[in-house]
Every structure is written in C-alpha cells, then in structure tokens.
Amino acid sequence: MKRYAIYGKGGIGKSTLTCALSAALAQMGHRVLQIGCDPKADSTASLLGGQALTPVAEYLRTHEEPPCLEDIMLQGFGGVYCVESGGPTPGVGCAGRGILMTLHLLDELRVVERLQPDYILYDVLGDVVCGGFAAPIREHYADEVLVVTSGEKMSLFAANNIVQAVRHFSGEDYASMGGVILNRRNIPNELELVSEFVQTAQVDLLGIVPRDNHIPQYEQLNQTVIQGDPQLPVSQAILEIARKLQ
Amino acid sequence: MNQPYSLTIRQLRDLLEKRQTIPGNLYENAERKVLCYPDDGDGGLIPTTTPLCISNLSTLMVSPMGCGIHLTETGRGPLDVGRAWLLRLQERDIVLGRQRPLVLEAVETILAQTSSPLEGLLISATCLDGLLATDYDALCREIQRRFSIRCAFDYMGPLLKGSPRQAETKMISACYGLLRPCSSTDPGLVNLLGPLRSSQAAELNTLLAPLGVRQVCCLADFSSLSAADAMTGARLNLVLGGGALWSAREMQRKWGIPYVSLSDAYDPAAIAAHYREIGLALCGTVDDRFLRHQVAQRAACLASQLEGQSCAVGGKNDVPCFSAAYTLLELGFSITTLFAHHVTGADLPLVRALADRVPHMRVYFDSHPSLYRYQATPEEFTLSFGVPDPFLPLDGSIRRAPILRSGATYGVVLRYLDELEQVLRAPAVPRTLPVPHPFRRVWNEAGCERRI
C-alpha cells in the first residue's frame, strides 16, 4: 500500500488532480481510497458523478452515535472509495482538529484493514497552517507528500512552505517529500520558474499537467478527464504521473 | 545525593540586573509542588470562594470532561447555594462548534429546573474555547435576548492571557460583568472588588466613615443581582489583590467609578500607603494611626519570641514569595531561605530590596530536579512560611506558620500575628510520624468510590 498526501496553494487544482490521479490508478486496476481533508468537502465530487456523500463532520454534527463505514463512504468512478472529512460551520470550531478527528475515526472503523486499498490519497486543504493540517504528514497516515504548484509566485511560495514543513519533520519517522507536480497556468517562463524552484528546494518534478479546458468541462459533469476522455493529452500526462506513483 | 541547586539573593539580583539566564529558574514544566493546599475541599484556597453567593445567579460551566471536574471543584464552597451546572462537551462538540445549540439547550434546562426566578447566568468556559475563539459574546447576547436574563462569561483556563490566574479569580471578575447601571449614584458607597465576602470590610467601614462613606460593600452583601446594581453608583472601587482589576477598569470606563488597587500586603507601611491613597481618592485623610500603632506594638511584642528563629518563605498556595519575604522582614522576622517557583524581571525591585537587607539569603527553585529528594533540616531554618510540604520533615522539627492570605488591612495583620503567636507558643516537640490509614480512596472506572 502506498499513501500520498497532496498539498498546494488554495485553488491550484489539488482536488482536480487528486481525483484524476485516483481515477487513473483505479483504471490501472488498483484499489484506491481518496480522503478529502478539506472543510468544504468538495474533494471527491468529480469521482462521484453527482452522488451525495455525507462528510464525517456533518454526520457527527447530526448524529449522537458514531457512524459505520457505509454512512460516510461511497464508491465512485473505477470503484474509488471516497471519504470527506468536512468540517465545522465556517467561522466556528477548528477545521484542523476536525481533520485529525476524521482520521482517528477512520482508524477506529479499521478502514484500511477492511478495504485493503493499494493506494490512499489525502487531498489536504491549502497550506500546512497548523497541526491539524499537518496530520496526514505527521501521524503515519501518508508516506509521501506531493505538492501541486503553478509557476505563479504565491503558488511557489506556498509550495516552499509545504516543503519546509515536511523538512521540519525530517528527523522523525514521518512522510517524506514525494515531489512536485506542475499544474500549468501558462504564465511566462513557467517551466523555468518551477524548475528553478525544484532545483533549489532539492525536490523532484514528478510531472507537468498542461492547461486544458476539458478539465472544467468534465468537472461540470462531475467527472475527471480520465473518465471523460483518457486519450486527451492532459489525461495522458496525468496517467504518466500515476505510473510514477506505482 | 547531589546538593540541591541554590544561589544567594545577591547573586540572583546580579543575574536579573544583567539579564542573564538564571540556571535553576525553570519554567512551569511540571506539576507545581507548591500547590499543596492546607486542607482538602472547602478549606483550601481555591474552592472557598464562588460567585454563587447571590442566590438568583447561576453558573453554567461549559467544559470538556477534565476541565469540568476542575471547574466543579472551583465552584464548590461554603457560599455555594447549589446553583452551578455543568455542560460537558465532547471533542466533536468543540471541534465542530456545537457550543451554541448545546448551551442554549442547557440554559433551557436550567430555567426549567430552577424553581425561583433566575436573574443572571455566568458562563464559565475553558481555555479550549478561548483558544478556538468561540464567540461567547454573541452567545451571551442571544441568551439575554431569548431568555430575558443577564448573561456574562469568562474563560476559566490558565492557558490564556492573564495566566496564571486562578479560575476562581476569573469567575469573580466575570461576575461584575452582570451588573447593570443603576439610576442614581451613592456617594456613601464604596465597593470592595475581589473578595465576595470580606474580612477587611469592617475595618474599612470604621476608618472611612469620617470621610462620608456609609458602607463598604462586597458582592455577597446584596440579596439579588438587581440589588447589587447599586455597586455601579458607588463613589470608589477598592480592588483587593488585583484579581478584579480588569473589572475595576471596566467599571471606571463604563460608569466613571475611580479605583484604588490594594496589594495583599501585610506590611504596615504598605497598608498605610493604601489608606493615604484611599484618602486622596475620597478627598480627605484616613486616620489609621491607632491601628498602625497597634500593629507595630504587636509586631514588636512578637519580635521577642522570634529570637533564634530563622525562617524560610515559599510559594505554597501561590503566595508570591518575594513580597511575602519582604513583608516578614518588615515585621521583624529573620528570613534565611527562599523557595521560589519562578523568577522574572518583574521581581527585580523586590529581589533588590531583599538583597540589600539580607544579601546571603539562600534561594532555591522549588521545581528544580535537584530538589526532588531534598528535605530541609532545623539547622537551615526553624519556621516555615509556605514552604512546599514535600520539603519539610514530618517530625514537626520545623514549625509551619500560617500562610499569608490576602492582607491589605491592619485587622487582618493583627489576626495573622495572633495566629502566628499561637504557633510560636506551642512547644516544638518532635512528633511521631502518622501511621498511614489502612484504606485509601480510589475511584473505579464507573466513577463509584470504593475502598481498598
């Protein structure tokens, strides 16, 4: 089993890419579990094709008893198991701790033992802003961290923060850096900028995802490009990254 | 065994002045040994005061399980009329921000279960809520709107700003937030903020009467919360010990009541200074000469019994040991040893004053690991003022003086000197060690007490 936590600046395309990678790995015949670690609970929408999944936080808010696995998990495209941590109502509570609570609950439900996934992908909200958001890195949940970035300055800034956070834990037996995925925004010299970053930060560039309007088109249909058209160049690029993760 | 780490007060002063690291000065990295309350339950310092002294006021403690137990202990005491409620939140309630519906439900329950009309509700939240910035302000406003009762809150936890303030202090402080402005001012009224019932009030009433003060009152002197609103029309606030300083500032801001802050001093000179300040605030002079003379006489009388007694001062029950040591020096005691918990730059003025008078006074740090197996001997000192119990032998060879509680008036000092004299009069006969009781109290998993 391999476990990846996907981080990156907000709006950079983490959820889109995570869903596409899950779909690609599933298409290759693997059992995949994707866990959305975002209070917005929108990580797995492109895999579920419109099915309504109850986020863990939502379930806990409305039920006194803890859930069983079926209450908080659905299978999407390619049989990918989907779980959303969700979080508190915006402005109250603690989203970071909510993620940790979800992960602990999944442990209690013995998800890994029961599903025996080949891959677990954690789609984590934005930057590593507090302990809760670092939980997938820290608490032996993920083996490697993947960072999604474009060549934009603030995106690289966030990517650097995430790399530093992983380095901060390097003395421990925590997740290590798996590499960087460039999600192109087509800004000038984008590849050069990102190449300079990966060289300076001493991390690998795992792959380059071209900018493609098919992605939002298929998202409108609650699908990934892998499901929509696996022959597209963007789908091929994502499949290539998925092969590297094997 | 290694020698326990110590330094002289002069060395400590030099280090503080040079802003150098003090080797034995540990931060609060372990459970404080100094919190050895003299009695369990109501006899200890923490559980003896509670804002529940007003009968139509109720307290709702909103807490996770562990904090809840602490708060229950805090809220218990002789003034408790049994109107404290506990809402135990679980992790998910806090993480998912479910306080609002649960607190509102709890208030409904309290109102349904309370036979006499409830005028105010005080919410005691823990530091967890403070950490997560739970909006209790809005919740209090909603409770006031929905249930037509006054509502105020404070975080009880020591984690937040103002730490380490005891929860009880915070509850007292929050209590004044329930007051509403009264229609008229009363120039004959002076408030004593901090204690709920005060042993200092009688002396203050006597000495301030010539200045037109009819009554010095505490919160518990009023039968209801609306009656206590009279405090908002007072001429002056006296803040005892600093616990309610924030409330005094708020009352000054909202209702223009000036305040005088009284330290917990036992030192007659400091008490005299307080009275001078009170006199200035009331546009007159407080004639405290008789009482001051009486304290001086009693202290001098006691001094004859102190010959040959060397004393140590510690921070048991959070007594600030540097100021306690200085006070005792002023009263004529010979202080040879100090057990400090932690020293900061703020202590420098007192450390300087002590170093000037007794430069070789030995300073230990009560949390330092080298003191874990330390036990004092009568050769070091013979009288303990709040030295943590684990450092004192059980055989009675070192006498335990009464702990300095809040002073601020001559009457309290005189009572303290009386208590001290009784200790000194008692023969220092080594006693046999107590036989441990064959039973000890434990709690099983179901929370039921059993004996083994």
XYZ file of C-alpha atoms in Angstrom:
698
model
C 0.000 0.000 0.000
C 1.205 3.477 -0.864
C -0.155 6.606 0.737
C 0.177 10.121 -0.630
C -0.856 13.474 0.819
C -1.446 16.149 -1.785
C -0.843 19.737 -0.706
C -0.649 23.075 -2.508
C -1.904 26.633 -2.557
C -5.682 27.087 -2.437
C -7.250 26.961 -5.909
C -4.202 25.448 -7.567
C -6.060 22.294 -8.617
C -5.273 19.821 -5.853
C -8.732 18.263 -5.744
C -8.967 18.108 -9.523
C -5.586 16.431 -9.792
C -6.172 14.124 -6.830
C -9.443 12.895 -8.316
C -7.771 12.443 -11.697
C -4.881 10.512 -10.121
C -7.321 8.336 -8.160
C -9.243 7.660 -11.370
C -6.017 6.911 -13.253
C -4.775 4.491 -10.592
C -8.205 2.837 -10.486
C -8.144 2.475 -14.254
C -4.805 0.711 -13.896
C -6.572 -1.864 -11.754
C -5.716 -0.631 -8.280
C -7.973 -0.260 -5.253
C -7.903 3.401 -4.293
C -9.195 5.283 -1.266
C -9.397 9.073 -1.532
C -9.882 11.080 1.653
C -10.804 14.732 1.264
C -9.250 16.685 4.129
C -10.997 19.956 3.453
C -13.855 21.528 5.418
C -15.527 22.433 2.114
C -15.971 18.690 1.481
C -15.660 19.057 -2.300
C -12.630 16.887 -2.925
C -14.286 13.811 -4.375
C -17.133 15.398 -6.342
C -15.541 14.591 -9.728
C -15.342 10.916 -8.818
C -18.867 10.544 -7.504
C -20.793 11.649 -10.582
C -23.353 13.534 -8.555
C -23.836 11.049 -5.692
C -24.338 12.776 -2.334
C -21.662 11.812 0.174
C -22.140 12.738 3.837
C -18.961 14.310 5.209
C -17.757 12.882 8.513
C -18.139 16.201 10.346
C -21.651 16.592 9.011
C -22.534 13.114 10.233
C -21.077 13.757 13.688
C -22.941 17.045 13.931
C -26.286 15.439 13.263
C -25.938 12.044 14.930
C -25.150 11.163 18.506
C -23.771 7.723 17.684
C -20.562 7.303 15.684
C -21.071 6.301 12.040
C -20.415 2.969 10.418
C -18.273 2.996 7.294
C -21.221 2.912 4.909
C -22.603 6.110 6.394
C -19.577 8.159 5.424
C -18.149 6.433 2.371
C -19.243 5.970 -1.234
C -17.623 4.318 -4.236
C -17.102 6.474 -7.277
C -15.576 6.070 -10.732
C -13.432 2.947 -11.076
C -14.556 1.789 -7.636
C -12.562 4.540 -5.863
C -13.596 4.685 -2.211
C -14.418 8.287 -1.291
C -14.500 9.876 2.167
C -14.827 13.573 3.005
C -13.740 14.881 6.384
C -15.764 18.074 6.103
C -15.528 20.487 8.985
C -17.328 22.926 11.215
C -19.608 25.667 10.004
C -17.330 28.416 8.636
C -16.227 30.716 11.430
C -16.590 28.330 14.360
C -14.778 25.326 15.764
C -11.474 24.023 14.473
C -11.093 22.685 10.947
C -7.569 21.377 11.536
C -8.582 19.360 14.536
C -11.631 18.197 12.553
C -9.322 16.547 10.028
C -7.436 14.764 12.766
C -10.728 13.665 14.306
C -11.812 12.197 10.962
C -8.546 10.331 10.517
C -8.839 8.914 14.025
C -12.416 7.866 13.317
C -11.332 6.065 10.137
C -8.716 4.277 12.234
C -11.408 3.216 14.681
C -13.530 1.944 11.801
C -10.493 -0.051 10.626
C -10.891 1.281 7.104
C -7.507 0.140 5.854
C -7.898 -3.397 7.176
C -11.383 -3.689 5.748
C -10.844 -2.114 2.321
C -7.235 -3.169 1.786
C -6.574 -0.327 -0.645
C -3.446 -0.278 -2.787
C -3.381 3.500 -2.661
C -4.648 6.116 -0.226
C -4.705 9.705 -1.433
C -5.261 12.532 1.066
C -6.392 15.739 -0.566
C -5.452 18.345 2.025
C -6.733 21.903 2.202
C -4.138 24.500 1.171
C -1.025 25.173 3.142
C 0.239 23.442 6.297
C -1.159 26.148 8.556
C -1.473 24.240 11.820
C -1.048 20.846 13.430
C -4.379 19.551 12.139
C -3.450 20.173 8.516
C -0.096 18.536 9.122
C -1.786 15.405 10.480
C -1.529 13.451 7.200
C 2.210 14.179 7.170
C 2.793 13.565 10.824
C 0.755 10.779 12.244
C 1.907 7.980 9.974
C -1.009 8.488 7.614
C 0.920 9.349 4.461
C 4.242 8.009 3.202
C 4.954 10.815 0.767
C 3.846 14.363 0.196
C 3.072 15.634 -3.301
C 2.943 19.365 -3.881
C 0.873 20.875 -6.667
C 2.062 24.239 -7.919
C 1.992 26.548 -10.888
C 4.741 28.979 -11.826
C 2.949 31.848 -10.100
C 4.867 33.484 -7.300
C 2.353 32.891 -4.488
C 1.852 29.303 -5.556
C 5.603 28.674 -5.404
C 5.687 30.481 -2.065
C 3.064 28.081 -0.676
C 4.886 25.115 -2.193
C 8.060 26.209 -0.476
C 6.217 26.464 2.859
C 4.964 22.914 2.465
C 8.442 21.631 1.575
C 9.787 23.398 4.672
C 7.066 21.823 6.839
C 7.989 18.352 5.580
C 11.681 19.118 6.143
C 10.790 20.290 9.653
C 9.620 16.763 10.404
C 12.543 15.138 8.609
C 14.147 13.911 11.835
C 11.020 11.965 12.652
C 9.609 8.913 11.025
C 7.034 10.969 9.128
C 6.114 11.415 5.488
C 8.864 12.446 3.103
C 8.751 14.664 0.011
C 7.471 12.709 -2.971
C 7.804 15.501 -5.489
C 6.209 18.459 -7.190
C 3.517 18.431 -9.875
C 3.373 21.452 -12.137
C -0.208 22.359 -12.957
C 0.297 24.866 -15.728
C -1.318 28.279 -15.688
C 0.610 29.232 -18.805
C 2.372 32.237 -17.289
C 5.633 33.349 -18.990
C 8.693 31.175 -18.243
C 6.554 28.883 -16.093
C 8.629 25.753 -16.577
C 11.880 27.631 -15.908
C 10.493 29.126 -12.709
C 9.274 25.803 -11.381
C 12.471 24.049 -12.478
C 14.484 26.619 -10.547
C 12.284 26.023 -7.502
C 12.614 22.230 -7.559
C 16.349 22.549 -8.030
C 16.720 24.979 -5.142
C 14.377 23.030 -2.872
C 16.030 19.759 -3.955
C 12.788 18.016 -4.791
C 11.708 16.046 -7.859
C 9.436 17.336 -10.568
C 7.029 14.421 -10.951
C 5.128 15.680 -13.936
C 3.613 18.542 -15.864
C -0.126 18.876 -16.344
C -0.962 21.088 -19.312
C -3.679 23.681 -19.059
C -6.728 22.229 -20.755
C -10.303 23.456 -20.910
C -11.560 19.888 -20.987
C -10.875 19.702 -17.248
C -13.570 22.229 -16.201
C -15.910 20.867 -18.860
C -15.804 17.376 -17.386
C -15.926 18.773 -13.862
C -19.282 20.309 -14.773
C -20.400 16.732 -15.392
C -18.900 15.596 -12.055
C -16.261 13.641 -13.950
C -12.495 13.629 -14.234
C -10.740 13.920 -17.589
C -9.607 10.331 -17.126
C -13.230 9.231 -17.118
C -14.239 11.762 -19.760
C -11.538 11.164 -22.362
C -8.431 9.189 -21.402
C -6.851 9.904 -24.792
C -6.570 13.646 -24.225
C -3.005 14.932 -23.790
C -3.915 16.154 -20.297
C -5.248 12.694 -19.404
C -2.086 11.105 -20.745
C 0.030 13.459 -18.616
C -1.936 12.500 -15.509
C -1.700 8.800 -16.350
C 2.046 9.248 -16.690
C 2.252 10.759 -13.203
C 0.081 7.928 -11.858
C 2.531 5.420 -13.375
C 5.360 7.118 -11.491
C 3.420 6.753 -8.251
C 3.169 2.988 -8.671
C 22.818 12.688 46.659
C 23.662 15.852 44.767
C 23.407 19.135 46.603
C 20.202 20.951 45.740
C 20.761 23.846 43.409
C 20.630 27.250 45.090
C 22.113 30.708 44.915
C 22.126 33.755 47.146
C 19.635 36.543 46.724
C 22.521 38.851 45.811
C 23.631 36.524 43.031
C 20.049 36.343 41.856
C 19.829 40.128 41.816
C 23.048 40.388 39.788
C 21.831 37.871 37.241
C 18.493 39.621 36.889
C 20.147 43.010 36.525
C 22.461 41.689 33.811
C 19.501 39.915 32.199
C 21.426 36.688 32.294
C 19.947 33.226 32.386
C 19.304 32.002 35.900
C 20.372 28.360 35.869
C 17.827 26.949 38.299
C 14.955 29.052 37.082
C 12.727 26.572 35.325
C 9.559 27.434 33.583
C 6.397 25.714 34.610
C 7.366 22.429 33.114
C 5.924 20.165 35.715
C 3.085 19.985 38.106
C 3.634 22.545 40.765
C 4.615 21.118 44.050
C 3.713 24.377 45.688
C 0.050 23.715 45.153
C -0.223 21.775 48.364
C -3.400 23.147 49.786
C -3.605 23.042 53.534
C -6.922 21.273 53.524
C -8.938 19.293 51.081
C -12.213 20.620 49.847
C -13.585 23.799 51.260
C -10.644 24.540 53.494
C -8.316 25.083 50.572
C -7.892 28.362 48.827
C -9.432 27.511 45.502
C -12.821 26.149 46.451
C -13.638 28.678 49.148
C -14.968 31.463 47.001
C -17.568 31.383 44.328
C -19.754 33.984 42.700
C -22.749 31.862 43.558
C -23.171 33.912 46.702
C -26.026 35.768 45.051
C -28.987 33.489 45.261
C -30.631 34.356 41.963
C -27.448 33.875 39.980
C -26.487 30.584 38.411
C -23.267 29.401 36.872
C -23.023 27.215 33.809
C -19.650 25.582 33.424
C -19.094 24.671 29.807
C -16.256 22.290 29.564
C -14.736 19.096 28.361
C -14.669 16.313 30.900
C -11.300 17.011 32.541
C -11.747 20.744 32.804
C -15.267 20.172 34.037
C -14.024 18.347 37.093
C -11.634 21.180 37.834
C -14.365 23.747 37.443
C -16.729 21.769 39.635
C -14.129 21.841 42.355
C -13.594 25.523 41.792
C -17.228 26.360 42.036
C -17.796 24.472 45.245
C -17.556 26.136 48.580
C -19.352 27.424 51.643
C -21.006 30.149 49.596
C -22.298 27.738 47.006
C -26.048 27.554 47.136
C -26.115 24.661 44.711
C -26.840 26.527 41.542
C -23.879 25.543 39.468
C -24.456 23.488 36.340
C -22.020 21.625 34.221
C -22.325 21.149 30.475
C -19.807 18.541 29.455
C -18.819 18.927 25.847
C -17.052 16.255 23.885
C -14.289 16.702 21.361
C -16.633 16.816 18.398
C -18.854 19.417 20.054
C -15.926 21.774 20.364
C -14.228 20.960 17.066
C -17.466 21.300 15.126
C -18.518 24.420 17.002
C -21.666 22.988 18.551
C -21.461 25.140 21.688
C -24.296 27.442 20.644
C -27.156 24.913 20.370
C -25.900 22.922 23.343
C -25.514 25.945 25.621
C -28.937 27.251 24.625
C -30.422 23.850 25.385
C -28.589 23.825 28.715
C -29.990 27.240 29.627
C -33.480 25.997 28.853
C -32.862 23.035 31.154
C -31.534 25.258 33.928
C -34.512 27.563 33.736
C -36.905 24.640 33.718
C -35.204 23.073 36.728
C -34.827 26.252 38.757
C -37.874 26.956 40.898
C -37.071 30.516 41.970
C -36.631 33.162 39.272
C -33.142 33.339 37.835
C -31.767 36.805 37.233
C -28.334 36.102 35.844
C -26.223 33.400 34.317
C -22.481 33.271 34.412
C -20.861 31.053 31.805
C -17.502 29.597 32.721
C -15.755 28.413 29.582
C -12.393 26.706 29.454
C -9.217 27.721 27.693
C -10.089 25.404 24.814
C -12.905 27.725 23.866
C -10.599 30.672 24.267
C -8.033 29.008 22.042
C -10.595 28.414 19.325
C -12.066 31.895 19.774
C -15.573 30.578 20.374
C -17.847 33.613 20.202
C -19.322 33.615 23.688
C -20.030 37.345 23.443
C -22.632 36.671 20.788
C -23.937 33.677 22.712
C -24.388 35.753 25.881
C -26.274 38.384 23.895
C -28.506 35.704 22.448
C -29.191 34.226 25.891
C -30.089 37.662 27.191
C -32.448 38.259 24.284
C -34.052 34.872 24.262
C -34.410 34.186 27.992
C -34.519 37.720 29.419
C -31.771 37.025 31.924
C -28.411 38.687 32.291
C -25.528 36.693 30.981
C -21.759 37.098 31.133
C -18.854 34.752 30.565
C -15.176 34.293 31.118
C -12.633 31.687 30.168
C -11.519 29.796 33.231
C -8.411 28.295 31.772
C -4.921 29.231 32.817
C -3.675 28.909 29.248
C -4.807 32.327 28.129
C -3.745 35.874 28.791
C -3.694 36.813 32.421
C -2.323 33.426 33.286
C -1.665 32.035 35.764
C -4.807 33.422 37.292
C -6.866 31.021 39.238
C -10.231 30.116 37.842
C -11.918 31.424 40.935
C -10.413 34.856 40.314
C -11.754 34.827 36.797
C -15.214 33.829 37.975
C -15.202 36.695 40.439
C -14.055 39.054 37.754
C -16.726 37.897 35.314
C -19.404 38.287 37.961
C -19.175 42.092 37.893
C -19.956 41.946 34.184
C -23.520 41.018 35.140
C -24.177 44.344 36.831
C -26.351 46.931 35.109
C -26.131 50.685 35.728
C -28.386 51.960 38.484
C -30.349 55.178 38.165
C -28.587 57.164 40.896
C -25.142 57.447 42.392
C -24.498 56.897 46.075
C -21.585 58.921 47.493
C -21.768 56.910 50.697
C -20.998 53.637 48.978
C -17.547 52.156 48.338
C -17.150 48.781 46.633
C -14.604 46.218 47.618
C -13.882 44.228 44.451
C -12.155 40.868 44.500
C -13.438 39.068 47.559
C -17.068 38.137 47.648
C -17.266 38.420 51.399
C -14.511 40.291 53.044
C -12.873 40.215 56.405
C -11.431 43.617 55.548
C -14.782 45.399 55.229
C -15.306 46.045 58.969
C -12.045 47.971 59.332
C -12.616 49.860 56.112
C -16.124 50.800 57.229
C -14.793 52.190 60.505
C -11.884 54.136 59.036
C -13.715 55.512 56.008
C -16.882 56.597 57.871
C -15.431 60.059 58.736
C -14.982 60.637 55.008
C -18.684 60.205 54.365
C -18.572 56.529 53.486
C -21.683 54.831 54.795
C -20.891 51.309 53.624
C -18.021 49.355 52.142
C -19.716 46.503 50.381
C -18.872 43.289 48.594
C -20.962 41.485 46.031
C -22.292 38.998 48.577
C -23.735 41.805 50.696
C -26.606 42.094 48.229
C -29.590 39.806 48.215
C -30.075 39.824 44.469
C -28.335 40.767 41.290
C -30.562 43.804 40.734
C -29.840 44.946 44.289
C -26.138 44.589 43.519
C -26.591 47.076 40.696
C -26.173 49.689 43.418
C -22.454 48.959 43.136
C -22.442 50.748 39.792
C -23.309 54.017 41.550
C -20.505 53.744 44.110
C -18.074 56.535 44.878
C -14.957 54.401 44.748
C -13.828 50.864 43.985
C -11.202 49.230 46.140
C -9.582 46.322 44.317
C -8.132 43.731 46.603
C -5.275 41.621 45.319
C -5.542 42.595 41.680
C -7.840 39.728 40.688
C -10.681 42.057 39.816
C -8.509 44.822 38.378
C -9.916 44.290 34.917
C -13.440 44.650 36.293
C -12.457 47.859 38.101
C -11.088 49.281 34.860
C -14.274 48.345 33.061
C -16.385 49.970 35.803
C -14.290 53.105 35.542
C -14.741 53.148 31.780
C -18.456 52.466 31.828
C -19.637 54.288 34.938
C -16.744 56.589 35.851
C -16.006 54.930 39.214
C -12.379 55.573 40.194
C -10.482 52.752 41.813
C -7.604 52.162 44.180
C -5.722 48.910 43.894
C -4.713 47.349 47.195
C -1.923 44.821 47.273
C -2.184 41.790 49.507
C 0.371 43.422 51.775
C 0.875 42.561 55.421
C 3.458 45.281 55.682
C 2.098 48.135 57.890
C 3.915 50.735 55.783
C 2.233 49.456 52.614
C -1.156 49.409 54.340
C -0.629 52.970 55.477
C 0.219 53.925 51.888
C -3.041 52.320 50.745
C -5.002 54.378 53.245
C -3.271 57.552 52.088
C -4.265 56.741 48.516
C -7.848 55.969 49.528
C -7.945 59.253 51.442
C -6.812 61.136 48.357
C -9.439 59.432 46.214
C -12.140 60.352 48.759
C -10.797 63.907 49.114
C -9.792 63.562 52.749
C -7.421 61.833 55.115
C -7.850 58.412 56.652
C -6.817 58.401 60.270
C -5.209 54.997 60.698
C -2.705 55.968 63.392
C -4.260 53.921 66.177
C -4.377 50.687 64.216
C -0.940 51.228 62.782
C 0.431 51.757 66.271
C -1.367 48.629 67.459
C 0.190 46.531 64.686
C 3.639 47.965 65.433
C 3.199 47.105 69.108
C 2.054 43.560 68.415
C 4.886 43.029 65.962
C 7.425 44.322 68.467
C 5.938 42.055 71.133
C 6.240 39.098 68.809
C 9.796 40.011 67.879
C 10.977 38.998 71.362
C 9.678 35.500 70.700
C 11.391 35.373 67.353
C 14.926 35.499 68.665
C 16.832 32.489 67.466
C 14.163 31.657 64.876
C 15.316 31.510 61.309
C 12.590 31.487 58.727
C 12.047 30.251 55.195
C 9.430 31.515 52.767
C 7.928 29.520 49.897
C 5.258 29.888 47.286
C 2.753 27.364 48.635
C -0.792 28.201 47.516
C 0.596 30.697 45.044
C 1.745 33.094 47.733
C 4.153 35.475 45.982
C 7.226 34.516 47.960
C 9.363 37.608 47.322
C 6.734 40.026 48.577
C 5.880 37.680 51.447
C 9.545 37.573 52.439
C 9.813 41.341 52.293
C 6.680 41.730 54.415
C 8.013 39.327 57.016
C 11.316 41.190 57.134
C 9.340 44.364 57.752
C 7.518 42.637 60.599
C 10.861 41.750 62.161
C 11.407 38.146 61.081
C 14.796 36.769 60.145
C 14.468 35.249 56.687
C 17.325 32.972 55.684
C 15.846 30.902 52.882
C 13.505 31.345 49.952
C 11.811 28.702 47.809
C 10.926 30.481 44.598
C 8.975 28.865 41.829
C 9.977 31.154 39.036
C 11.726 34.500 38.808
C 11.236 37.164 36.180
C 12.425 40.716 35.644
C 9.216 41.923 37.277
C 10.523 40.566 40.587
C 13.686 42.654 40.401
C 12.572 45.543 42.669
C 11.679 43.109 45.466
C 14.782 40.999 44.860
C 16.899 44.177 45.109
C 15.184 45.184 48.337
C 15.741 41.725 49.819
C 19.354 41.583 48.627
C 20.052 44.953 50.243
C 18.807 43.725 53.586
C 19.860 40.055 53.675
C 22.448 39.564 50.920
C 23.215 35.952 51.830
C 19.605 34.785 51.855
C 19.570 31.412 50.080
C 17.232 30.965 47.134
C 16.080 27.538 45.972
C 13.842 26.895 42.973
C 11.071 24.560 44.020
C 10.695 22.878 40.608
C 14.384 22.185 40.125
C 15.102 18.458 39.790
C 17.882 18.666 42.358
C 15.195 19.382 44.957
C 13.163 16.279 44.255
C 14.708 14.424 47.172
C 15.570 17.463 49.212
C 14.322 17.804 52.736
C 15.057 20.789 54.949
C 16.585 20.453 58.410
C 16.120 22.610 61.526
C 19.739 23.712 61.073
C 18.668 25.587 57.925
C 15.504 27.158 59.295
C 13.042 26.525 62.069
C 9.907 28.281 60.869
C 8.257 27.784 57.503
C 6.073 30.367 55.810
C 4.521 28.499 52.916
C 7.462 26.250 52.078
C 6.035 23.413 49.932
C 5.193 20.454 52.144
C 7.431 17.883 50.388
C 10.499 19.841 51.515
C 9.565 19.826 55.194
C 10.208 16.947 57.597
C 7.115 15.313 59.025
C 8.509 15.132 62.563
C 7.493 18.678 63.489
C 11.072 19.899 63.932
C 10.307 22.756 61.561
C 7.181 24.649 62.524
C 4.655 25.658 59.952
C 3.498 29.220 60.275
C 0.063 30.165 58.984
C 0.012 31.012 55.306
C -0.248 34.667 54.386
C -3.590 35.205 52.735
C -4.862 38.486 51.415
C -3.882 41.240 53.835
C -4.389 44.905 52.961
C -5.811 45.960 56.336
C -4.386 46.213 59.840
C -7.115 43.989 61.239
C -6.035 41.114 59.014
C -2.401 41.610 60.053
C -3.366 41.593 63.718
C -5.302 38.374 63.280
C -2.355 36.879 61.429
C 0.026 37.880 64.220
C -2.322 36.237 66.726
C -2.294 33.013 64.753
C 1.463 33.198 64.446
C 1.885 33.749 68.151
C -0.100 30.606 68.844
C 2.254 28.653 66.597
C 5.293 30.096 68.299
C 3.898 29.416 71.758
C 3.292 25.770 71.036
C 6.321 23.708 72.092
C 8.362 22.395 69.202
C 8.162 18.796 70.306
C 9.090 16.328 67.608
C 6.030 14.248 66.998
C 5.734 10.665 65.961
C 5.108 10.130 62.307
C 1.490 9.490 61.388
C 0.520 5.909 60.675
C -0.844 5.642 57.152
C -4.512 4.887 57.033
C -5.164 1.290 56.005
C -7.699 2.441 53.426
C -7.221 4.817 50.631
C -9.865 6.284 48.444
C -9.895 5.296 44.833
C -12.352 5.652 42.023
C -13.227 2.762 39.810
C -13.982 3.050 36.129
C -17.676 3.523 36.716
C -16.892 6.544 38.852
C -18.010 4.870 42.068
C -15.989 5.301 45.173
C -14.674 2.173 46.770
C -12.124 1.417 49.387
C -9.213 -0.932 49.099
